[in-house]
C-alpha atoms as a PDB file:
ATOM      1  CA  MET A   1     -41.024   1.429  65.597  1.00  0.00           C
ATOM      2  CA  ARG A   2     -44.207   3.335  64.927  1.00  0.00           C
ATOM      3  CA  ASP A   3     -44.013   5.817  61.800  1.00  0.00           C
ATOM      4  CA  PRO A   4     -45.438   9.242  63.722  1.00  0.00           C
ATOM      5  CA  ARG A   5     -46.493  10.263  60.039  1.00  0.00           C
ATOM      6  CA  VAL A   6     -48.568   7.421  59.250  1.00  0.00           C
ATOM      7  CA  HIS A   7     -50.359   7.854  63.130  1.00  0.00           C
ATOM      8  CA  THR A   8     -51.010  11.568  62.235  1.00  0.00           C
ATOM      9  CA  VAL A   9     -52.589  10.644  58.832  1.00  0.00           C
ATOM     10  CA  ARG A  10     -54.759   8.016  60.383  1.00  0.00           C
ATOM     11  CA  LYS A  11     -55.672  10.345  63.231  1.00  0.00           C
ATOM     12  CA  GLY A  12     -56.731  13.001  60.687  1.00  0.00           C
ATOM     13  CA  LEU A  13     -58.772  10.548  58.512  1.00  0.00           C
ATOM     14  CA  ARG A  14     -60.925   9.484  61.834  1.00  0.00           C
ATOM     15  CA  ARG A  15     -61.336  13.130  62.546  1.00  0.00           C
ATOM     16  CA  ARG A  16     -62.579  13.921  59.219  1.00  0.00           C
ATOM     17  CA  GLY A  17     -65.087  10.984  59.504  1.00  0.00           C
ATOM     18  CA  ARG A  18     -66.681  12.252  62.753  1.00  0.00           C
ATOM     19  CA  LEU A  19     -67.116  15.794  61.275  1.00  0.00           C
ATOM     20  CA  ILE A  20     -68.905  14.452  58.169  1.00  0.00           C
ATOM     21  CA  ALA A  21     -71.036  12.584  60.350  1.00  0.00           C
ATOM     22  CA  GLU A  22     -71.679  15.170  62.585  1.00  0.00           C
ATOM     23  CA  ALA A  23     -72.530  17.321  59.747  1.00  0.00           C
ATOM     24  CA  LEU A  24     -75.135  15.164  58.507  1.00  0.00           C
ATOM     25  CA  ARG A  25     -76.841  14.132  61.688  1.00  0.00           C
ATOM     26  CA  PRO A  26     -79.675  16.868  62.781  1.00  0.00           C
ATOM     27  CA  PRO A  27     -79.073  18.302  66.355  1.00  0.00           C
ATOM     28  CA  GLY A  28     -81.124  17.234  69.024  1.00  0.00           C
ATOM     29  CA  GLY A  29     -81.186  13.563  67.900  1.00  0.00           C
ATOM     30  CA  PRO A  30     -83.096  11.268  65.375  1.00  0.00           C
ATOM     31  CA  GLY A  31     -85.943  13.427  64.135  1.00  0.00           C
ATOM     32  CA  ALA A  32     -85.218  16.567  65.540  1.00  0.00           C
ATOM     33  CA  ALA A  33     -85.579  19.612  62.925  1.00  0.00           C
ATOM     34  CA  ALA A  34     -82.364  21.440  62.078  1.00  0.00           C
ATOM     35  CA  PRO A  35     -81.826  25.136  62.548  1.00  0.00           C
ATOM     36  CA  GLY A  36     -83.540  27.249  59.965  1.00  0.00           C
ATOM     37  CA  ASP A  37     -86.124  24.401  59.143  1.00  0.00           C
ATOM     38  CA  ARG A  38     -88.669  26.273  61.025  1.00  0.00           C
ATOM     39  CA  GLY A  39     -90.802  23.014  60.365  1.00  0.00           C
ATOM     40  CA  ARG A  40     -90.767  23.630  56.662  1.00  0.00           C
ATOM     41  CA  ARG A  41     -88.806  20.479  55.565  1.00  0.00           C
ATOM     42  CA  PRO A  42     -89.006  17.262  57.880  1.00  0.00           C
ATOM     43  CA  GLN A  43     -86.061  15.040  58.192  1.00  0.00           C
ATOM     44  CA  PRO A  44     -86.473  12.051  55.859  1.00  0.00           C
ATOM     45  CA  GLY A  45     -87.448   8.757  57.056  1.00  0.00           C
ATOM     46  CA  PRO A  46     -86.490   5.262  55.663  1.00  0.00           C
ATOM     47  CA  GLN A  47     -90.034   5.409  53.728  1.00  0.00           C
ATOM     48  CA  GLU A  48     -90.249   8.757  52.707  1.00  0.00           C
ATOM     49  CA  PRO A  49     -90.912   9.209  49.054  1.00  0.00           C
ATOM     50  CA  TYR A  50     -88.281  10.826  46.998  1.00  0.00           C
ATOM     51  CA  TRP A  51     -88.012  14.544  47.744  1.00  0.00           C
ATOM     52  CA  VAL A  52     -88.490  17.040  45.022  1.00  0.00           C
ATOM     53  CA  ALA A  53     -87.133  20.591  45.432  1.00  0.00           C
ATOM     54  CA  PRO A  54     -89.703  23.607  45.094  1.00  0.00           C
ATOM     55  CA  ARG A  55     -89.170  25.779  41.985  1.00  0.00           C
ATOM     56  CA  ALA A  56     -86.612  28.318  42.143  1.00  0.00           C
ATOM     57  CA  THR A  57     -86.889  31.786  40.338  1.00  0.00           C
ATOM     58  CA  ARG A  58     -85.771  31.750  36.850  1.00  0.00           C
ATOM     59  CA  LEU A  59     -83.965  34.734  34.792  1.00  0.00           C
ATOM     60  CA  VAL A  60     -85.790  33.620  31.706  1.00  0.00           C
ATOM     61  CA  ASP A  61     -89.526  32.958  32.617  1.00  0.00           C
ATOM     62  CA  SER A  62     -90.842  32.229  29.237  1.00  0.00           C
ATOM     63  CA  PRO A  63     -88.476  30.981  26.681  1.00  0.00           C
ATOM     64  CA  VAL A  64     -89.572  29.387  23.427  1.00  0.00           C
ATOM     65  CA  PHE A  65     -89.277  25.906  22.503  1.00  0.00           C
ATOM     66  CA  LEU A  66     -89.575  24.823  18.807  1.00  0.00           C
ATOM     67  CA  LEU A  67     -90.514  20.818  19.085  1.00  0.00           C
ATOM     68  CA  SER A  68     -90.316  18.750  16.097  1.00  0.00           C
ATOM     69  CA  PRO A  69     -89.038  15.329  14.695  1.00  0.00           C
ATOM     70  CA  VAL A  70     -85.292  15.255  13.303  1.00  0.00           C
ATOM     71  CA  ARG A  71     -85.148  16.191   9.707  1.00  0.00           C
ATOM     72  CA  SER A  72     -88.214  18.269   9.729  1.00  0.00           C
ATOM     73  CA  GLY A  73     -86.792  21.792   8.668  1.00  0.00           C
ATOM     74  CA  SER A  74     -86.097  23.102  12.381  1.00  0.00           C
ATOM     75  CA  THR A  75     -82.890  24.636  11.325  1.00  0.00           C
ATOM     76  CA  LEU A  76     -84.340  26.745   8.487  1.00  0.00           C
ATOM     77  CA  LEU A  77     -87.244  27.773  10.780  1.00  0.00           C
ATOM     78  CA  ARG A  78     -84.597  28.677  13.357  1.00  0.00           C
ATOM     79  CA  VAL A  79     -82.332  30.981  10.914  1.00  0.00           C
ATOM     80  CA  LEU A  80     -85.739  32.673   9.899  1.00  0.00           C
ATOM     81  CA  LEU A  81     -86.585  33.334  13.827  1.00  0.00           C
ATOM     82  CA  ASN A  82     -82.662  34.321  14.181  1.00  0.00           C
ATOM     83  CA  SER A  83     -83.109  36.895  11.734  1.00  0.00           C
ATOM     84  CA  HIS A  84     -85.497  38.726  13.683  1.00  0.00           C
ATOM     85  CA  SER A  85     -83.951  41.816  15.355  1.00  0.00           C
ATOM     86  CA  ARG A  86     -85.835  40.804  18.813  1.00  0.00           C
ATOM     87  CA  ILE A  87     -85.189  36.970  18.443  1.00  0.00           C
ATOM     88  CA  ARG A  88     -82.409  35.017  19.459  1.00  0.00           C
ATOM     89  CA  ALA A  89     -82.789  31.567  17.982  1.00  0.00           C
ATOM     90  CA  PRO A  90     -79.148  29.778  18.464  1.00  0.00           C
ATOM     91  CA  HIS A  91     -77.730  26.556  17.205  1.00  0.00           C
ATOM     92  CA  GLU A  92     -79.129  23.188  19.108  1.00  0.00           C
ATOM     93  CA  MET A  93     -78.003  23.737  22.766  1.00  0.00           C
ATOM     94  CA  HIS A  94     -79.001  20.297  24.039  1.00  0.00           C
ATOM     95  CA  LEU A  95     -79.679  21.362  27.520  1.00  0.00           C
ATOM     96  CA  ARG A  96     -81.321  18.140  28.640  1.00  0.00           C
ATOM     97  CA  THR A  97     -77.493  16.642  28.356  1.00  0.00           C
ATOM     98  CA  VAL A  98     -76.345  19.081  30.631  1.00  0.00           C
ATOM     99  CA  HIS A  99     -76.033  17.650  33.966  1.00  0.00           C
ATOM    100  CA  VAL A 100     -74.934  18.547  37.431  1.00  0.00           C
ATOM    101  CA  ARG A 101     -72.874  16.043  39.691  1.00  0.00           C
ATOM    102  CA  MET A 102     -73.001  16.121  43.402  1.00  0.00           C
ATOM    103  CA  GLY A 103     -69.374  15.284  44.131  1.00  0.00           C
ATOM    104  CA  ARG A 104     -69.619  14.171  47.595  1.00  0.00           C
ATOM    105  CA  ASP A 105     -71.810  12.094  49.825  1.00  0.00           C
ATOM    106  CA  PHE A 106     -73.002  15.032  51.823  1.00  0.00           C
ATOM    107  CA  THR A 107     -73.481  17.502  48.732  1.00  0.00           C
ATOM    108  CA  PRO A 108     -77.175  16.456  48.457  1.00  0.00           C
ATOM    109  CA  ALA A 109     -77.749  17.193  52.250  1.00  0.00           C
ATOM    110  CA  ALA A 110     -75.989  20.584  51.658  1.00  0.00           C
ATOM    111  CA  MET A 111     -78.095  21.312  48.746  1.00  0.00           C
ATOM    112  CA  ARG A 112     -81.534  20.371  50.439  1.00  0.00           C
ATOM    113  CA  GLU A 113     -80.814  22.989  53.027  1.00  0.00           C
ATOM    114  CA  LEU A 114     -80.862  25.501  50.173  1.00  0.00           C
ATOM    115  CA  ASP A 115     -84.231  23.785  48.945  1.00  0.00           C
ATOM    116  CA  LEU A 116     -82.387  22.291  45.911  1.00  0.00           C
ATOM    117  CA  ASP A 117     -82.165  18.918  44.435  1.00  0.00           C
ATOM    118  CA  ARG A 118     -80.342  17.729  41.417  1.00  0.00           C
ATOM    119  CA  ASP A 119     -83.177  18.672  38.834  1.00  0.00           C
ATOM    120  CA  GLU A 120     -83.295  21.903  40.188  1.00  0.00           C
ATOM    121  CA  LEU A 121     -79.680  22.334  40.099  1.00  0.00           C
ATOM    122  CA  GLU A 122     -79.790  21.678  36.358  1.00  0.00           C
ATOM    123  CA  HIS A 123     -82.865  23.661  35.860  1.00  0.00           C
ATOM    124  CA  LEU A 124     -80.913  26.808  37.270  1.00  0.00           C
ATOM    125  CA  LEU A 125     -78.180  26.022  34.852  1.00  0.00           C
ATOM    126  CA  TRP A 126     -80.148  25.809  31.742  1.00  0.00           C
ATOM    127  CA  ASP A 127     -81.926  28.570  32.637  1.00  0.00           C
ATOM    128  CA  ARG A 128     -78.859  30.763  33.025  1.00  0.00           C
ATOM    129  CA  ILE A 129     -77.424  29.472  29.597  1.00  0.00           C
ATOM    130  CA  LEU A 130     -80.491  30.936  28.008  1.00  0.00           C
ATOM    131  CA  HIS A 131     -80.157  34.195  29.890  1.00  0.00           C
ATOM    132  CA  LEU A 132     -76.417  34.319  28.874  1.00  0.00           C
ATOM    133  CA  GLU A 133     -77.369  33.654  25.534  1.00  0.00           C
ATOM    134  CA  LEU A 134     -80.038  36.521  25.558  1.00  0.00           C
ATOM    135  CA  GLU A 135     -77.477  38.923  26.973  1.00  0.00           C
ATOM    136  CA  ARG A 136     -74.917  38.558  24.603  1.00  0.00           C
ATOM    137  CA  SER A 137     -77.182  38.816  21.664  1.00  0.00           C
ATOM    138  CA  GLY A 138     -78.952  42.207  23.179  1.00  0.00           C
ATOM    139  CA  LYS A 139     -82.300  40.724  22.269  1.00  0.00           C
ATOM    140  CA  ASP A 140     -85.541  39.717  24.494  1.00  0.00           C
ATOM    141  CA  VAL A 141     -86.960  36.431  22.821  1.00  0.00           C
ATOM    142  CA  ILE A 142     -85.123  33.113  23.104  1.00  0.00           C
ATOM    143  CA  VAL A 143     -86.079  29.993  21.046  1.00  0.00           C
ATOM    144  CA  ASP A 144     -84.396  26.526  21.702  1.00  0.00           C
ATOM    145  CA  LYS A 145     -85.138  24.339  18.579  1.00  0.00           C
ATOM    146  CA  THR A 146     -83.266  21.086  19.612  1.00  0.00           C
ATOM    147  CA  PRO A 147     -85.350  18.405  18.422  1.00  0.00           C
ATOM    148  CA  PRO A 148     -84.708  15.831  21.026  1.00  0.00           C
ATOM    149  CA  ASN A 149     -86.393  18.311  23.392  1.00  0.00           C
ATOM    150  CA  THR A 150     -89.592  16.804  22.080  1.00  0.00           C
ATOM    151  CA  LEU A 151     -88.705  13.669  23.879  1.00  0.00           C
ATOM    152  CA  VAL A 152     -88.325  15.348  27.336  1.00  0.00           C
ATOM    153  CA  TRP A 153     -91.027  17.743  26.844  1.00  0.00           C
ATOM    154  CA  PRO A 154     -92.715  17.354  30.488  1.00  0.00           C
ATOM    155  CA  ARG A 155     -89.476  18.200  32.041  1.00  0.00           C
ATOM    156  CA  LEU A 156     -89.286  21.437  30.171  1.00  0.00           C
ATOM    157  CA  ARG A 157     -92.666  22.194  31.385  1.00  0.00           C
ATOM    158  CA  ARG A 158     -91.786  21.620  34.947  1.00  0.00           C
ATOM    159  CA  CYS A 159     -88.479  23.834  34.641  1.00  0.00           C
ATOM    160  CA  TRP A 160     -90.472  26.614  32.729  1.00  0.00           C
ATOM    161  CA  PRO A 161     -94.364  26.446  33.470  1.00  0.00           C
ATOM    162  CA  GLU A 162     -94.578  29.685  31.375  1.00  0.00           C
ATOM    163  CA  ALA A 163     -92.706  28.446  28.524  1.00  0.00           C
ATOM    164  CA  ARG A 164     -94.141  29.089  25.009  1.00  0.00           C
ATOM    165  CA  TYR A 165     -94.229  26.361  22.035  1.00  0.00           C
ATOM    166  CA  LEU A 166     -93.913  26.120  18.440  1.00  0.00           C
ATOM    167  CA  PHE A 167     -94.887  22.335  16.970  1.00  0.00           C
ATOM    168  CA  LEU A 168     -93.314  22.001  13.434  1.00  0.00           C
ATOM    169  CA  LEU A 169     -94.692  18.945  11.467  1.00  0.00           C
ATOM    170  CA  ARG A 170     -93.177  17.531   8.431  1.00  0.00           C
ATOM    171  CA  HIS A 171     -94.698  14.454   6.507  1.00  0.00           C
ATOM    172  CA  PRO A 172     -93.253  11.405   8.395  1.00  0.00           C
ATOM    173  CA  ALA A 173     -92.506   9.716   4.905  1.00  0.00           C
ATOM    174  CA  ALA A 174     -90.210  12.744   3.994  1.00  0.00           C
ATOM    175  CA  VAL A 175     -88.628  12.507   7.342  1.00  0.00           C
ATOM    176  CA  VAL A 176     -87.943   8.652   6.826  1.00  0.00           C
ATOM    177  CA  THR A 177     -86.535   9.663   3.103  1.00  0.00           C
ATOM    178  CA  SER A 178     -84.419  12.291   4.506  1.00  0.00           C
ATOM    179  CA  LEU A 179     -82.709   9.784   7.432  1.00  0.00           C
ATOM    180  CA  VAL A 180     -82.365   7.052   4.736  1.00  0.00           C
ATOM    181  CA  ASN A 181     -80.688   9.639   2.483  1.00  0.00           C
ATOM    182  CA  ARG A 182     -78.327  10.920   5.224  1.00  0.00           C
ATOM    183  CA  ARG A 183     -77.136   7.703   6.722  1.00  0.00           C
ATOM    184  CA  LYS A 184     -74.687   5.088   5.204  1.00  0.00           C
ATOM    185  CA  ASP A 185     -76.266   1.715   5.318  1.00  0.00           C
ATOM    186  CA  PRO A 186     -79.657   2.817   6.828  1.00  0.00           C
ATOM    187  CA  ASP A 187     -81.623   0.430   8.885  1.00  0.00           C
ATOM    188  CA  ARG A 188     -85.257   1.201   7.666  1.00  0.00           C
ATOM    189  CA  GLU A 189     -86.913  -0.313  10.572  1.00  0.00           C
ATOM    190  CA  GLN A 190     -84.866   1.338  13.004  1.00  0.00           C
ATOM    191  CA  ILE A 191     -85.296   4.419  11.260  1.00  0.00           C
ATOM    192  CA  HIS A 192     -89.424   3.824  11.370  1.00  0.00           C
ATOM    193  CA  ALA A 193     -88.801   3.318  14.977  1.00  0.00           C
ATOM    194  CA  GLU A 194     -87.030   6.577  15.676  1.00  0.00           C
ATOM    195  CA  VAL A 195     -89.179   8.756  13.693  1.00  0.00           C
ATOM    196  CA  LEU A 196     -92.322   7.146  15.224  1.00  0.00           C
ATOM    197  CA  ARG A 197     -91.068   7.761  18.853  1.00  0.00           C
ATOM    198  CA  TYR A 198     -90.507  11.473  17.842  1.00  0.00           C
ATOM    199  CA  ALA A 199     -94.088  11.539  16.231  1.00  0.00           C
ATOM    200  CA  GLU A 200     -95.577   9.972  19.452  1.00  0.00           C
ATOM    201  CA  ARG A 201     -93.913  12.413  21.771  1.00  0.00           C
ATOM    202  CA  LEU A 202     -94.770  15.396  19.703  1.00  0.00           C
ATOM    203  CA  GLU A 203     -98.430  14.363  19.478  1.00  0.00           C
ATOM    204  CA  GLU A 204     -98.216  14.011  23.205  1.00  0.00           C
ATOM    205  CA  ALA A 205     -97.055  17.523  23.485  1.00  0.00           C
ATOM    206  CA  ARG A 206     -99.312  18.993  21.121  1.00  0.00           C
ATOM    207  CA  ARG A 207    -102.444  17.706  23.329  1.00  0.00           C
ATOM    208  CA  GLU A 208    -100.976  18.746  26.513  1.00  0.00           C
ATOM    209  CA  LEU A 209     -99.395  22.101  25.884  1.00  0.00           C
ATOM    210  CA  ASP A 210    -100.550  25.243  24.408  1.00  0.00           C
ATOM    211  CA  GLY A 211     -98.514  26.304  21.132  1.00  0.00           C
ATOM    212  CA  LEU A 212     -98.851  26.958  17.422  1.00  0.00           C
ATOM    213  CA  THR A 213     -98.505  24.443  14.916  1.00  0.00           C
ATOM    214  CA  VAL A 214     -96.960  24.742  11.521  1.00  0.00           C
ATOM    215  CA  THR A 215     -95.666  22.419   8.877  1.00  0.00           C
ATOM    216  CA  TYR A 216     -92.405  22.312   6.852  1.00  0.00           C
ATOM    217  CA  GLU A 217     -94.521  22.146   3.436  1.00  0.00           C
ATOM    218  CA  ASP A 218     -96.185  25.311   4.052  1.00  0.00           C
ATOM    219  CA  LEU A 219     -93.147  27.074   5.736  1.00  0.00           C
ATOM    220  CA  THR A 220     -91.277  26.478   2.345  1.00  0.00           C
ATOM    221  CA  ALA A 221     -94.203  27.140   0.271  1.00  0.00           C
ATOM    222  CA  GLU A 222     -95.584  30.364   1.930  1.00  0.00           C
ATOM    223  CA  PRO A 223     -92.649  31.494   4.327  1.00  0.00           C
ATOM    224  CA  GLU A 224     -94.135  35.015   4.592  1.00  0.00           C
ATOM    225  CA  ARG A 225     -97.641  33.877   5.725  1.00  0.00           C
ATOM    226  CA  VAL A 226     -95.963  31.142   8.071  1.00  0.00           C
ATOM    227  CA  THR A 227     -93.607  33.532   9.831  1.00  0.00           C
ATOM    228  CA  ARG A 228     -96.338  36.097  10.099  1.00  0.00           C
ATOM    229  CA  ASP A 229     -98.553  33.489  12.086  1.00  0.00           C
ATOM    230  CA  VAL A 230     -95.507  32.683  14.250  1.00  0.00           C
ATOM    231  CA  CYS A 231     -94.297  36.189  14.927  1.00  0.00           C
ATOM    232  CA  ARG A 232     -97.888  36.913  16.023  1.00  0.00           C
ATOM    233  CA  HIS A 233     -97.842  33.874  18.436  1.00  0.00           C
ATOM    234  CA  LEU A 234     -94.589  35.069  19.845  1.00  0.00           C
ATOM    235  CA  GLY A 235     -95.883  38.775  20.289  1.00  0.00           C
ATOM    236  CA  VAL A 236     -93.251  40.700  18.242  1.00  0.00           C
ATOM    237  CA  PRO A 237     -93.770  42.378  14.482  1.00  0.00           C
ATOM    238  CA  TRP A 238     -93.069  40.540  11.585  1.00  0.00           C
ATOM    239  CA  GLU A 239     -90.218  41.920   9.722  1.00  0.00           C
ATOM    240  CA  ALA A 240     -89.190  41.189   5.934  1.00  0.00           C
ATOM    241  CA  GLY A 241     -85.709  40.688   6.626  1.00  0.00           C
ATOM    242  CA  MET A 242     -86.526  37.388   8.242  1.00  0.00           C
ATOM    243  CA  LEU A 243     -87.020  35.780   4.762  1.00  0.00           C
ATOM    244  CA  GLU A 244     -83.465  36.804   3.878  1.00  0.00           C
ATOM    245  CA  TYR A 245     -81.715  34.800   6.366  1.00  0.00           C
ATOM    246  CA  GLY A 246     -78.588  34.531   4.083  1.00  0.00           C
ATOM    247  CA  ALA A 247     -77.667  38.133   4.537  1.00  0.00           C
ATOM    248  CA  GLN A 248     -77.284  37.601   8.428  1.00  0.00           C
ATOM    249  CA  ASP A 249     -74.507  35.417  10.373  1.00  0.00           C
ATOM    250  CA  HIS A 250     -76.426  32.432  12.392  1.00  0.00           C
ATOM    251  CA  GLY A 251     -72.957  30.467  13.485  1.00  0.00           C
ATOM    252  CA  SER A 252     -71.802  27.462  11.976  1.00  0.00           C
ATOM    253  CA  PHE A 253     -73.623  24.801  10.202  1.00  0.00           C
ATOM    254  CA  ARG A 254     -72.232  21.513  11.211  1.00  0.00           C
ATOM    255  CA  PRO A 255     -73.328  18.145  12.539  1.00  0.00           C
ATOM    256  CA  HIS A 256     -74.879  17.541  16.098  1.00  0.00           C
ATOM    257  CA  ILE A 257     -76.200  21.034  16.535  1.00  0.00           C
ATOM    258  CA  GLY A 258     -78.406  21.739  13.337  1.00  0.00           C
ATOM    259  CA  ASP A 259     -78.669  20.990   9.568  1.00  0.00           C
ATOM    260  CA  TRP A 260     -75.535  21.442   7.565  1.00  0.00           C
ATOM    261  CA  SER A 261     -76.564  20.429   4.083  1.00  0.00           C
ATOM    262  CA  SER A 262     -75.991  22.668   1.145  1.00  0.00           C
ATOM    263  CA  LYS A 263     -79.699  23.425   1.059  1.00  0.00           C
ATOM    264  CA  ILE A 264     -79.410  25.421   4.372  1.00  0.00           C
ATOM    265  CA  LYS A 265     -76.185  26.848   3.767  1.00  0.00           C
ATOM    266  CA  SER A 266     -77.312  28.439   0.475  1.00  0.00           C
ATOM    267  CA  GLY A 267     -79.197  31.080   2.327  1.00  0.00           C
ATOM    268  CA  ARG A 268     -82.443  30.907   0.584  1.00  0.00           C
ATOM    269  CA  ILE A 269     -85.904  29.154   1.164  1.00  0.00           C
ATOM    270  CA  GLN A 270     -86.285  26.142  -0.999  1.00  0.00           C
ATOM    271  CA  PRO A 271     -89.123  23.834  -1.906  1.00  0.00           C
ATOM    272  CA  ALA A 272     -89.433  20.947   0.213  1.00  0.00           C
ATOM    273  CA  ARG A 273     -89.019  17.364  -0.985  1.00  0.00           C
ATOM    274  CA  LYS A 274     -91.965  15.689  -1.426  1.00  0.00           C
ATOM    275  CA  ALA A 275     -92.939  12.556   0.185  1.00  0.00           C
ATOM    276  CA  GLU A 276     -91.904   9.311  -1.801  1.00  0.00           C
ATOM    277  CA  ALA A 277     -94.900   7.383  -2.913  1.00  0.00           C
ATOM    278  CA  GLN A 278     -92.886   4.194  -2.557  1.00  0.00           C
ATOM    279  CA  GLU A 279     -91.841   4.786   0.966  1.00  0.00           C
ATOM    280  CA  PRO A 280     -94.443   2.747   3.014  1.00  0.00           C
ATOM    281  CA  LEU A 281     -95.124   3.636   6.763  1.00  0.00           C
ATOM    282  CA  PRO A 282     -95.811   1.191   9.397  1.00  0.00           C
ATOM    283  CA  PRO A 283     -99.354   1.521  10.350  1.00  0.00           C
ATOM    284  CA  ARG A 284     -99.046   3.564  13.935  1.00  0.00           C
ATOM    285  CA  LEU A 285     -96.845   5.914  11.853  1.00  0.00           C
ATOM    286  CA  ALA A 286     -99.355   6.350   8.977  1.00  0.00           C
ATOM    287  CA  GLU A 287    -102.044   7.254  11.428  1.00  0.00           C
ATOM    288  CA  LEU A 288    -100.132   9.798  12.866  1.00  0.00           C
ATOM    289  CA  ALA A 289     -99.477  11.026   9.158  1.00  0.00           C
ATOM    290  CA  ALA A 290    -103.251  11.056   8.643  1.00  0.00           C
ATOM    291  CA  ALA A 291    -103.794  12.899  11.963  1.00  0.00           C
ATOM    292  CA  TRP A 292    -101.556  15.484  10.784  1.00  0.00           C
ATOM    293  CA  GLY A 293    -103.300  16.136   7.489  1.00  0.00           C
ATOM    294  CA  TYR A 294    -100.981  14.407   5.558  1.00  0.00           C
ATOM    295  CA  ARG A 295    -103.315  11.910   3.083  1.00  0.00           C
ATOM    296  CA  ASP A 296    -100.592  10.670   0.634  1.00  0.00           C
ATOM    297  CA  GLY A 297     -97.253   9.505   0.517  1.00  0.00           C
END
């Protein structure tokens, strides 16, 4: 005897499948425009290139991105900026790792009707995170100093065409030394490749984007001059309290969201460690070091 409950479940599944198919099929047969299209978005054909959603409005029009290699003093510049009454520079936010998942087969079609694709949905989420951080801080300028942003700078530019940029350089040999000292059983060849990857992308960004370039060596040697230059670039008045960053709360210093060394926790600007002369660099990295004005080490 057939179980009526099984029949009911199967019938419900078939009906659900028909409803989904109907939702995905445009009315009026193949190639017909869906209601509300008004000729704006043709139905995708089998040979149609990947569709890119138009850019939506942003809550934060011109965030500031501090682009740098890892171990280049970005946490120090971050806390100096965060000490300003108008600048919010939080810990590394790693926006590029915050993703949106389309949970059902029909979700992309639903989002396309809203002029949204996965990238633009992620952009809206990233923008909301920055806006929320500004709201919570009561400030009006936000700086994201996540070093891996350097590797994805074209996407940042696509998300925020009006973004502003700070480029922070440090002698590549000093960056290598810092990474070697930080890691257990360091692989110098792998570290050289990592530093070169950041340096290449940073140099690309400096060629393509308008921004202010500062060096870690100058920041530690002449913090007032450098921070005045940065404030001028960001359109805010310089504040002497920026140099006393230890007097303010900048959140926790811990792995994966910034430097957590005793040097940064001291609350004082300390001299930069010089690049070790015995740390040879691969030819291309040495070439970039020279292009950045580093002639020795």
